[in-house]
Amino acid sequence: MLRVLANGVCVAALMLASQAAQAAEAESCKAVRMAEPGWNDLAFTTGVAKVLLQALGYEPQSEVLGINVIYEGMKNKDLDLFLGYWDPAMVTYYEPYKKGDGSIENVRVNLVGAKYTFAVP
């Protein structure tokens, strides 16, 4: 019973914290502009992110775009989020924005140890 009560208190605290955070944000921060290149894995990842962002009170939007267009959109601040950087496959696309002008930032690695290789079923 104590465990159930503790879980309930934690959930209530998280709900209150998220409401307070939302109230402090400007309306212009509600829209989250995402892009994905039409690959199945990124359609799934972006879809999960959209559901989570909606649950937090944001208004996520996603477009299917080419890789070059995605990086240019992020550089020009037309896009906020891209969840599909694969190292080393996309280094040639990413490096000019990271090292060249610093316009794009890699925030977090989400698949440590993932392989990029040929495969068959």
Short mmCIF file of N, CA, C and O in Angstrom, two decimals:
data_model
loop_
_atom_site.label_atom_id
_atom_site.label_comp_id
_atom_site.label_asym_id
_atom_site.label_seq_id
_atom_site.Cartn_x
_atom_site.Cartn_y
_atom_site.Cartn_z
N MET A 1 0.82 -1.19 0.00
CA MET A 1 0.00 0.00 0.00
C MET A 1 0.87 1.25 0.00
O MET A 1 0.55 2.21 -0.67
N LEU A 2 1.95 1.23 0.78
CA LEU A 2 2.85 2.38 0.83
C LEU A 2 3.47 2.64 -0.53
O LEU A 2 3.63 3.78 -0.94
N ARG A 3 3.79 1.55 -1.25
CA ARG A 3 4.39 1.70 -2.58
C ARG A 3 3.41 2.35 -3.55
O ARG A 3 3.80 3.20 -4.35
N VAL A 4 2.15 1.96 -3.50
CA VAL A 4 1.13 2.56 -4.37
C VAL A 4 0.98 4.04 -4.06
O VAL A 4 0.90 4.88 -4.97
N LEU A 5 0.98 4.39 -2.79
CA LEU A 5 0.87 5.79 -2.38
C LEU A 5 2.08 6.59 -2.87
O LEU A 5 1.93 7.70 -3.38
N ALA A 6 3.27 6.02 -2.74
CA ALA A 6 4.48 6.70 -3.19
C ALA A 6 4.44 6.92 -4.70
O ALA A 6 4.81 7.99 -5.19
N ASN A 7 4.00 5.91 -5.45
CA ASN A 7 3.88 6.05 -6.90
C ASN A 7 2.87 7.14 -7.25
O ASN A 7 3.10 7.93 -8.17
N GLY A 8 1.77 7.20 -6.55
CA GLY A 8 0.75 8.22 -6.79
C GLY A 8 1.28 9.62 -6.53
O GLY A 8 1.02 10.55 -7.29
N VAL A 9 2.06 9.77 -5.48
CA VAL A 9 2.65 11.07 -5.15
C VAL A 9 3.64 11.48 -6.24
O VAL A 9 3.67 12.64 -6.67
N CYS A 10 4.44 10.54 -6.73
CA CYS A 10 5.40 10.83 -7.80
C CYS A 10 4.69 11.27 -9.08
O CYS A 10 5.09 12.24 -9.72
N VAL A 11 3.63 10.56 -9.44
CA VAL A 11 2.88 10.90 -10.65
C VAL A 11 2.27 12.30 -10.50
O VAL A 11 2.33 13.12 -11.41
N ALA A 12 1.68 12.59 -9.34
CA ALA A 12 1.09 13.90 -9.11
C ALA A 12 2.14 15.00 -9.19
O ALA A 12 1.91 16.06 -9.77
N ALA A 13 3.32 14.76 -8.63
CA ALA A 13 4.40 15.75 -8.67
C ALA A 13 4.86 16.00 -10.10
O ALA A 13 5.09 17.15 -10.49
N LEU A 14 4.97 14.94 -10.90
CA LEU A 14 5.36 15.10 -12.30
C LEU A 14 4.32 15.88 -13.08
O LEU A 14 4.65 16.73 -13.90
N MET A 15 3.06 15.62 -12.82
CA MET A 15 1.99 16.34 -13.51
C MET A 15 2.03 17.83 -13.17
O MET A 15 1.90 18.68 -14.04
N LEU A 16 2.21 18.13 -11.91
CA LEU A 16 2.27 19.53 -11.49
C LEU A 16 3.50 20.22 -12.08
O LEU A 16 3.43 21.37 -12.52
N ALA A 17 4.62 19.53 -12.09
CA ALA A 17 5.84 20.11 -12.64
C ALA A 17 5.70 20.39 -14.13
O ALA A 17 6.14 21.43 -14.62
N SER A 18 5.08 19.46 -14.86
CA SER A 18 4.94 19.67 -16.30
C SER A 18 3.96 20.81 -16.58
O SER A 18 4.14 21.57 -17.52
N GLN A 19 2.91 20.96 -15.76
CA GLN A 19 1.98 22.08 -15.95
C GLN A 19 2.67 23.40 -15.67
O GLN A 19 2.47 24.37 -16.39
N ALA A 20 3.50 23.45 -14.66
CA ALA A 20 4.22 24.68 -14.34
C ALA A 20 5.19 25.04 -15.45
O ALA A 20 5.34 26.20 -15.82
N ALA A 21 5.86 24.03 -16.01
CA ALA A 21 6.80 24.28 -17.10
C ALA A 21 6.08 24.79 -18.33
O ALA A 21 6.55 25.69 -19.02
N GLN A 22 4.91 24.24 -18.62
CA GLN A 22 4.15 24.68 -19.77
C GLN A 22 3.68 26.12 -19.59
O GLN A 22 3.68 26.90 -20.52
N ALA A 23 3.26 26.47 -18.40
CA ALA A 23 2.76 27.82 -18.15
C ALA A 23 3.87 28.85 -18.33
O ALA A 23 3.61 29.98 -18.72
N ALA A 24 5.12 28.47 -18.07
CA ALA A 24 6.23 29.40 -18.16
C ALA A 24 6.72 29.59 -19.60
O ALA A 24 7.43 30.54 -19.89
N GLU A 25 6.37 28.68 -20.50
CA GLU A 25 6.85 28.75 -21.87
C GLU A 25 6.01 29.70 -22.71
O GLU A 25 4.80 29.81 -22.55
N ALA A 26 6.66 30.36 -23.63
CA ALA A 26 5.96 31.23 -24.56
C ALA A 26 5.16 30.40 -25.55
O ALA A 26 5.50 29.24 -25.82
N GLU A 27 4.11 30.97 -26.09
CA GLU A 27 3.28 30.27 -27.07
C GLU A 27 4.10 29.86 -28.30
O GLU A 27 3.82 28.84 -28.91
N SER A 28 5.10 30.64 -28.65
CA SER A 28 5.90 30.33 -29.83
C SER A 28 6.72 29.06 -29.65
O SER A 28 7.21 28.50 -30.63
N CYS A 29 6.86 28.58 -28.42
CA CYS A 29 7.62 27.36 -28.16
C CYS A 29 6.75 26.11 -28.24
O CYS A 29 7.27 25.01 -28.15
N LYS A 30 5.46 26.24 -28.39
CA LYS A 30 4.57 25.08 -28.42
C LYS A 30 4.76 24.22 -29.67
O LYS A 30 4.69 23.02 -29.61
N ALA A 31 4.96 24.87 -30.81
CA ALA A 31 5.13 24.12 -32.06
C ALA A 31 6.53 23.55 -32.13
O ALA A 31 7.52 24.25 -31.91
N VAL A 32 6.64 22.25 -32.40
CA VAL A 32 7.93 21.58 -32.58
C VAL A 32 7.94 21.04 -34.00
O VAL A 32 7.15 20.17 -34.35
N ARG A 33 8.84 21.58 -34.81
CA ARG A 33 8.92 21.22 -36.22
C ARG A 33 9.99 20.15 -36.41
O ARG A 33 11.16 20.39 -36.18
N MET A 34 9.55 18.95 -36.84
CA MET A 34 10.45 17.82 -37.02
C MET A 34 10.46 17.41 -38.48
O MET A 34 9.54 17.73 -39.23
N ALA A 35 11.48 16.66 -38.87
CA ALA A 35 11.55 16.10 -40.22
C ALA A 35 12.15 14.71 -40.15
O ALA A 35 12.90 14.39 -39.24
N GLU A 36 11.78 13.90 -41.12
CA GLU A 36 12.37 12.57 -41.27
C GLU A 36 12.42 12.25 -42.75
O GLU A 36 11.61 12.76 -43.51
N PRO A 37 13.38 11.43 -43.17
CA PRO A 37 13.61 11.20 -44.59
C PRO A 37 12.75 10.10 -45.23
O PRO A 37 12.98 9.72 -46.36
N GLY A 38 11.77 9.59 -44.52
CA GLY A 38 10.90 8.57 -45.08
C GLY A 38 11.38 7.15 -44.86
O GLY A 38 10.86 6.22 -45.47
N TRP A 39 12.36 6.96 -44.01
CA TRP A 39 12.82 5.63 -43.69
C TRP A 39 11.94 5.06 -42.59
O TRP A 39 11.54 5.77 -41.66
N ASN A 40 11.64 3.76 -42.64
CA ASN A 40 10.71 3.15 -41.69
C ASN A 40 11.11 3.35 -40.23
O ASN A 40 10.28 3.66 -39.39
N ASP A 41 12.39 3.15 -39.93
CA ASP A 41 12.81 3.29 -38.53
C ASP A 41 12.63 4.72 -38.03
O ASP A 41 12.22 4.95 -36.90
N LEU A 42 12.90 5.70 -38.89
CA LEU A 42 12.76 7.09 -38.47
C LEU A 42 11.30 7.54 -38.46
O LEU A 42 10.94 8.42 -37.67
N ALA A 43 10.47 6.93 -39.29
CA ALA A 43 9.04 7.22 -39.22
C ALA A 43 8.51 6.77 -37.86
O ALA A 43 7.73 7.47 -37.20
N PHE A 44 8.97 5.61 -37.39
CA PHE A 44 8.57 5.10 -36.07
C PHE A 44 9.10 5.99 -34.96
O PHE A 44 8.36 6.41 -34.07
N THR A 45 10.40 6.30 -34.99
CA THR A 45 11.02 7.12 -33.94
C THR A 45 10.37 8.50 -33.88
O THR A 45 10.06 9.00 -32.80
N THR A 46 10.15 9.10 -35.03
CA THR A 46 9.52 10.42 -35.07
C THR A 46 8.08 10.34 -34.59
O THR A 46 7.60 11.24 -33.89
N GLY A 47 7.38 9.26 -34.93
CA GLY A 47 6.00 9.07 -34.46
C GLY A 47 5.93 8.96 -32.95
O GLY A 47 5.05 9.55 -32.31
N VAL A 48 6.85 8.22 -32.36
CA VAL A 48 6.89 8.10 -30.89
C VAL A 48 7.17 9.47 -30.27
O VAL A 48 6.53 9.87 -29.29
N ALA A 49 8.12 10.20 -30.84
CA ALA A 49 8.44 11.54 -30.32
C ALA A 49 7.22 12.46 -30.41
O ALA A 49 6.95 13.23 -29.48
N LYS A 50 6.46 12.36 -31.50
CA LYS A 50 5.26 13.19 -31.64
C LYS A 50 4.24 12.89 -30.54
O LYS A 50 3.67 13.80 -29.95
N VAL A 51 4.02 11.62 -30.26
CA VAL A 51 3.06 11.22 -29.21
C VAL A 51 3.52 11.75 -27.85
O VAL A 51 2.72 12.30 -27.09
N LEU A 52 4.81 11.59 -27.55
CA LEU A 52 5.33 12.07 -26.27
C LEU A 52 5.25 13.59 -26.16
O LEU A 52 4.87 14.13 -25.12
N LEU A 53 5.59 14.29 -27.23
CA LEU A 53 5.52 15.75 -27.21
C LEU A 53 4.08 16.24 -27.05
O LEU A 53 3.81 17.19 -26.33
N GLN A 54 3.13 15.56 -27.72
CA GLN A 54 1.72 15.93 -27.57
C GLN A 54 1.27 15.73 -26.12
O GLN A 54 0.54 16.56 -25.57
N ALA A 55 1.70 14.65 -25.50
CA ALA A 55 1.34 14.37 -24.11
C ALA A 55 1.89 15.44 -23.17
O ALA A 55 1.31 15.70 -22.11
N LEU A 56 2.98 16.07 -23.56
CA LEU A 56 3.58 17.13 -22.75
C LEU A 56 3.01 18.51 -23.07
O LEU A 56 3.44 19.51 -22.51
N GLY A 57 2.05 18.56 -24.00
CA GLY A 57 1.39 19.83 -24.31
C GLY A 57 1.95 20.58 -25.50
O GLY A 57 1.56 21.71 -25.77
N TYR A 58 2.88 19.97 -26.23
CA TYR A 58 3.43 20.61 -27.42
C TYR A 58 2.58 20.28 -28.63
O TYR A 58 1.71 19.41 -28.58
N GLU A 59 2.85 20.95 -29.74
CA GLU A 59 2.15 20.70 -30.99
C GLU A 59 3.17 20.29 -32.06
O GLU A 59 3.61 21.12 -32.86
N PRO A 60 3.56 19.01 -32.06
CA PRO A 60 4.58 18.56 -33.01
C PRO A 60 4.04 18.45 -34.44
O PRO A 60 2.88 18.09 -34.65
N GLN A 61 4.89 18.81 -35.38
CA GLN A 61 4.59 18.68 -36.80
C GLN A 61 5.76 17.96 -37.44
O GLN A 61 6.90 18.20 -37.06
N SER A 62 5.47 17.09 -38.39
CA SER A 62 6.55 16.34 -39.03
C SER A 62 6.36 16.36 -40.54
O SER A 62 5.25 16.26 -41.03
N GLU A 63 7.48 16.47 -41.25
CA GLU A 63 7.47 16.44 -42.71
C GLU A 63 8.49 15.41 -43.19
O GLU A 63 9.52 15.21 -42.56
N VAL A 64 8.19 14.78 -44.31
CA VAL A 64 9.14 13.88 -44.96
C VAL A 64 9.92 14.72 -45.96
O VAL A 64 9.35 15.30 -46.88
N LEU A 65 11.23 14.81 -45.75
CA LEU A 65 12.10 15.64 -46.58
C LEU A 65 13.39 14.90 -46.90
O LEU A 65 13.76 13.95 -46.21
N GLY A 66 14.11 15.36 -47.90
CA GLY A 66 15.42 14.81 -48.22
C GLY A 66 16.44 15.24 -47.18
O GLY A 66 16.28 16.25 -46.50
N ILE A 67 17.51 14.47 -47.06
CA ILE A 67 18.54 14.73 -46.04
C ILE A 67 19.13 16.14 -46.18
O ILE A 67 19.26 16.87 -45.20
N ASN A 68 19.49 16.53 -47.39
CA ASN A 68 20.05 17.88 -47.58
C ASN A 68 19.06 18.96 -47.15
O ASN A 68 19.45 19.95 -46.54
N VAL A 69 17.80 18.76 -47.48
CA VAL A 69 16.77 19.74 -47.12
C VAL A 69 16.60 19.78 -45.59
O VAL A 69 16.41 20.86 -45.02
N ILE A 70 16.69 18.64 -44.95
CA ILE A 70 16.57 18.59 -43.49
C ILE A 70 17.69 19.40 -42.84
O ILE A 70 17.44 20.24 -41.97
N TYR A 71 18.92 19.17 -43.25
CA TYR A 71 20.04 19.89 -42.65
C TYR A 71 19.98 21.40 -42.94
O TYR A 71 20.26 22.21 -42.07
N GLU A 72 19.62 21.76 -44.14
CA GLU A 72 19.47 23.19 -44.46
C GLU A 72 18.32 23.81 -43.65
O GLU A 72 18.42 24.94 -43.19
N GLY A 73 17.23 23.05 -43.48
CA GLY A 73 16.11 23.53 -42.68
C GLY A 73 16.49 23.74 -41.23
O GLY A 73 16.04 24.71 -40.59
N MET A 74 17.33 22.87 -40.70
CA MET A 74 17.78 23.04 -39.32
C MET A 74 18.72 24.23 -39.22
O MET A 74 18.64 25.03 -38.28
N LYS A 75 19.61 24.38 -40.18
CA LYS A 75 20.53 25.51 -40.18
C LYS A 75 19.77 26.84 -40.22
O LYS A 75 20.10 27.78 -39.51
N ASN A 76 18.73 26.90 -41.05
CA ASN A 76 17.95 28.12 -41.23
C ASN A 76 16.87 28.30 -40.17
O ASN A 76 16.07 29.22 -40.26
N LYS A 77 16.83 27.37 -39.21
CA LYS A 77 15.85 27.40 -38.11
C LYS A 77 14.42 27.24 -38.60
O LYS A 77 13.48 27.72 -37.98
N ASP A 78 14.25 26.53 -39.72
CA ASP A 78 12.92 26.17 -40.21
C ASP A 78 12.47 24.85 -39.60
O ASP A 78 11.30 24.51 -39.67
N LEU A 79 13.42 24.09 -39.04
CA LEU A 79 13.15 22.82 -38.36
C LEU A 79 13.80 22.86 -36.99
O LEU A 79 14.85 23.48 -36.80
N ASP A 80 13.20 22.15 -36.04
CA ASP A 80 13.73 22.11 -34.68
C ASP A 80 14.42 20.80 -34.34
O ASP A 80 15.27 20.77 -33.46
N LEU A 81 14.02 19.71 -35.00
CA LEU A 81 14.42 18.40 -34.52
C LEU A 81 14.53 17.40 -35.66
O LEU A 81 13.68 17.34 -36.54
N PHE A 82 15.63 16.62 -35.64
CA PHE A 82 15.83 15.50 -36.55
C PHE A 82 16.40 14.36 -35.74
O PHE A 82 17.43 14.51 -35.09
N LEU A 83 15.75 13.23 -35.74
CA LEU A 83 16.14 12.10 -34.89
C LEU A 83 16.88 11.01 -35.66
O LEU A 83 16.97 9.89 -35.19
N GLY A 84 17.44 11.33 -36.83
CA GLY A 84 17.97 10.27 -37.67
C GLY A 84 19.42 10.37 -38.08
O GLY A 84 19.77 9.86 -39.14
N TYR A 85 20.28 10.98 -37.29
CA TYR A 85 21.69 11.02 -37.67
C TYR A 85 22.34 9.67 -37.41
O TYR A 85 22.34 9.17 -36.29
N TRP A 86 22.87 9.04 -38.45
CA TRP A 86 23.58 7.77 -38.33
C TRP A 86 25.05 8.00 -38.63
O TRP A 86 25.42 8.41 -39.73
N ASP A 87 25.88 7.75 -37.64
CA ASP A 87 27.32 7.90 -37.77
C ASP A 87 27.90 6.51 -38.07
O ASP A 87 27.56 5.57 -37.37
N PRO A 88 28.66 6.31 -39.07
CA PRO A 88 29.37 7.23 -39.94
C PRO A 88 28.67 7.51 -41.27
O PRO A 88 29.20 8.26 -42.08
N ALA A 89 27.52 6.93 -41.50
CA ALA A 89 26.87 7.04 -42.80
C ALA A 89 26.54 8.47 -43.19
O ALA A 89 26.54 8.81 -44.37
N MET A 90 26.26 9.34 -42.22
CA MET A 90 25.82 10.69 -42.54
C MET A 90 26.84 11.77 -42.20
O MET A 90 26.51 12.95 -42.19
N VAL A 91 28.06 11.37 -41.93
CA VAL A 91 29.10 12.33 -41.56
C VAL A 91 29.26 13.41 -42.63
O VAL A 91 29.38 14.60 -42.32
N THR A 92 29.24 13.02 -43.89
CA THR A 92 29.45 14.01 -44.95
C THR A 92 28.35 15.06 -44.98
O THR A 92 28.59 16.19 -45.39
N TYR A 93 27.14 14.70 -44.57
CA TYR A 93 26.05 15.67 -44.50
C TYR A 93 26.17 16.56 -43.26
O TYR A 93 25.93 17.75 -43.30
N TYR A 94 26.54 15.97 -42.15
CA TYR A 94 26.50 16.62 -40.84
C TYR A 94 27.70 17.52 -40.56
O TYR A 94 27.55 18.61 -39.99
N GLU A 95 28.89 17.10 -40.95
CA GLU A 95 30.12 17.81 -40.60
C GLU A 95 30.14 19.29 -41.00
O GLU A 95 30.58 20.12 -40.21
N PRO A 96 29.71 19.66 -42.21
CA PRO A 96 29.76 21.09 -42.56
C PRO A 96 28.94 21.97 -41.62
O PRO A 96 29.27 23.12 -41.40
N TYR A 97 27.88 21.43 -41.06
CA TYR A 97 27.02 22.21 -40.17
C TYR A 97 27.54 22.21 -38.74
O TYR A 97 27.37 23.18 -38.01
N LYS A 98 28.17 21.11 -38.34
CA LYS A 98 28.71 21.03 -36.98
C LYS A 98 30.03 21.78 -36.87
O LYS A 98 30.18 22.68 -36.05
N LYS A 99 30.98 21.40 -37.70
CA LYS A 99 32.32 21.99 -37.60
C LYS A 99 32.45 23.26 -38.42
O LYS A 99 33.18 24.17 -38.04
N GLY A 100 31.73 23.32 -39.54
CA GLY A 100 31.84 24.48 -40.41
C GLY A 100 31.31 25.76 -39.79
O GLY A 100 32.03 26.74 -39.64
N ASP A 101 30.05 25.75 -39.42
CA ASP A 101 29.47 26.98 -38.86
C ASP A 101 28.78 26.77 -37.51
O ASP A 101 28.25 27.71 -36.94
N GLY A 102 28.77 25.54 -37.00
CA GLY A 102 28.18 25.27 -35.68
C GLY A 102 26.68 25.46 -35.61
O GLY A 102 26.12 25.60 -34.53
N SER A 103 26.00 25.44 -36.76
CA SER A 103 24.57 25.72 -36.77
C SER A 103 23.72 24.54 -36.30
O SER A 103 22.56 24.72 -35.94
N ILE A 104 24.29 23.33 -36.29
CA ILE A 104 23.55 22.15 -35.86
C ILE A 104 24.31 21.47 -34.74
O ILE A 104 25.53 21.31 -34.80
N GLU A 105 23.57 21.05 -33.73
CA GLU A 105 24.17 20.44 -32.55
C GLU A 105 23.63 19.03 -32.35
O GLU A 105 22.43 18.80 -32.44
N ASN A 106 24.52 18.10 -32.07
CA ASN A 106 24.13 16.74 -31.73
C ASN A 106 23.87 16.72 -30.22
O ASN A 106 24.78 16.86 -29.43
N VAL A 107 22.62 16.55 -29.83
CA VAL A 107 22.25 16.66 -28.43
C VAL A 107 22.50 15.38 -27.66
O VAL A 107 23.01 15.39 -26.56
N ARG A 108 22.15 14.23 -28.26
CA ARG A 108 22.23 12.98 -27.52
C ARG A 108 22.34 11.80 -28.47
O ARG A 108 21.74 11.79 -29.53
N VAL A 109 23.09 10.79 -28.08
CA VAL A 109 23.16 9.52 -28.80
C VAL A 109 22.09 8.61 -28.21
O VAL A 109 22.01 8.45 -27.00
N ASN A 110 21.25 8.03 -29.07
CA ASN A 110 20.19 7.18 -28.52
C ASN A 110 20.39 5.69 -28.77
O ASN A 110 19.68 4.89 -28.21
N LEU A 111 21.35 5.31 -29.58
CA LEU A 111 21.63 3.89 -29.83
C LEU A 111 23.13 3.64 -29.73
O LEU A 111 23.84 3.68 -30.72
N VAL A 112 23.61 3.40 -28.55
CA VAL A 112 25.03 3.14 -28.34
C VAL A 112 25.35 1.72 -28.84
O VAL A 112 24.65 0.77 -28.50
N GLY A 113 26.36 1.61 -29.67
CA GLY A 113 26.79 0.30 -30.15
C GLY A 113 26.01 -0.23 -31.34
O GLY A 113 26.22 -1.36 -31.76
N ALA A 114 25.12 0.57 -31.93
CA ALA A 114 24.37 0.12 -33.10
C ALA A 114 25.33 -0.04 -34.28
O ALA A 114 26.31 0.67 -34.40
N LYS A 115 25.04 -1.00 -35.15
CA LYS A 115 25.90 -1.29 -36.29
C LYS A 115 25.31 -0.68 -37.55
O LYS A 115 24.11 -0.62 -37.74
N TYR A 116 26.19 -0.24 -38.40
CA TYR A 116 25.82 0.24 -39.73
C TYR A 116 26.56 -0.64 -40.72
O TYR A 116 27.77 -0.54 -40.88
N THR A 117 25.83 -1.59 -41.33
CA THR A 117 26.49 -2.57 -42.17
C THR A 117 25.47 -3.21 -43.11
O THR A 117 24.28 -2.94 -43.03
N PHE A 118 25.94 -4.06 -44.00
CA PHE A 118 25.06 -4.84 -44.85
C PHE A 118 24.45 -5.95 -44.00
O PHE A 118 25.10 -6.51 -43.12
N ALA A 119 23.20 -6.30 -44.28
CA ALA A 119 22.57 -7.38 -43.54
C ALA A 119 21.55 -8.07 -44.42
O ALA A 119 21.03 -7.49 -45.37
N VAL A 120 21.28 -9.31 -44.11
CA VAL A 120 20.24 -10.08 -44.79
C VAL A 120 19.39 -10.77 -43.74
O VAL A 120 19.85 -11.01 -42.61
N PRO A 121 18.13 -11.08 -44.07
CA PRO A 121 17.30 -11.76 -43.07
C PRO A 121 17.76 -13.19 -42.82
O PRO A 121 18.38 -13.80 -43.63
#
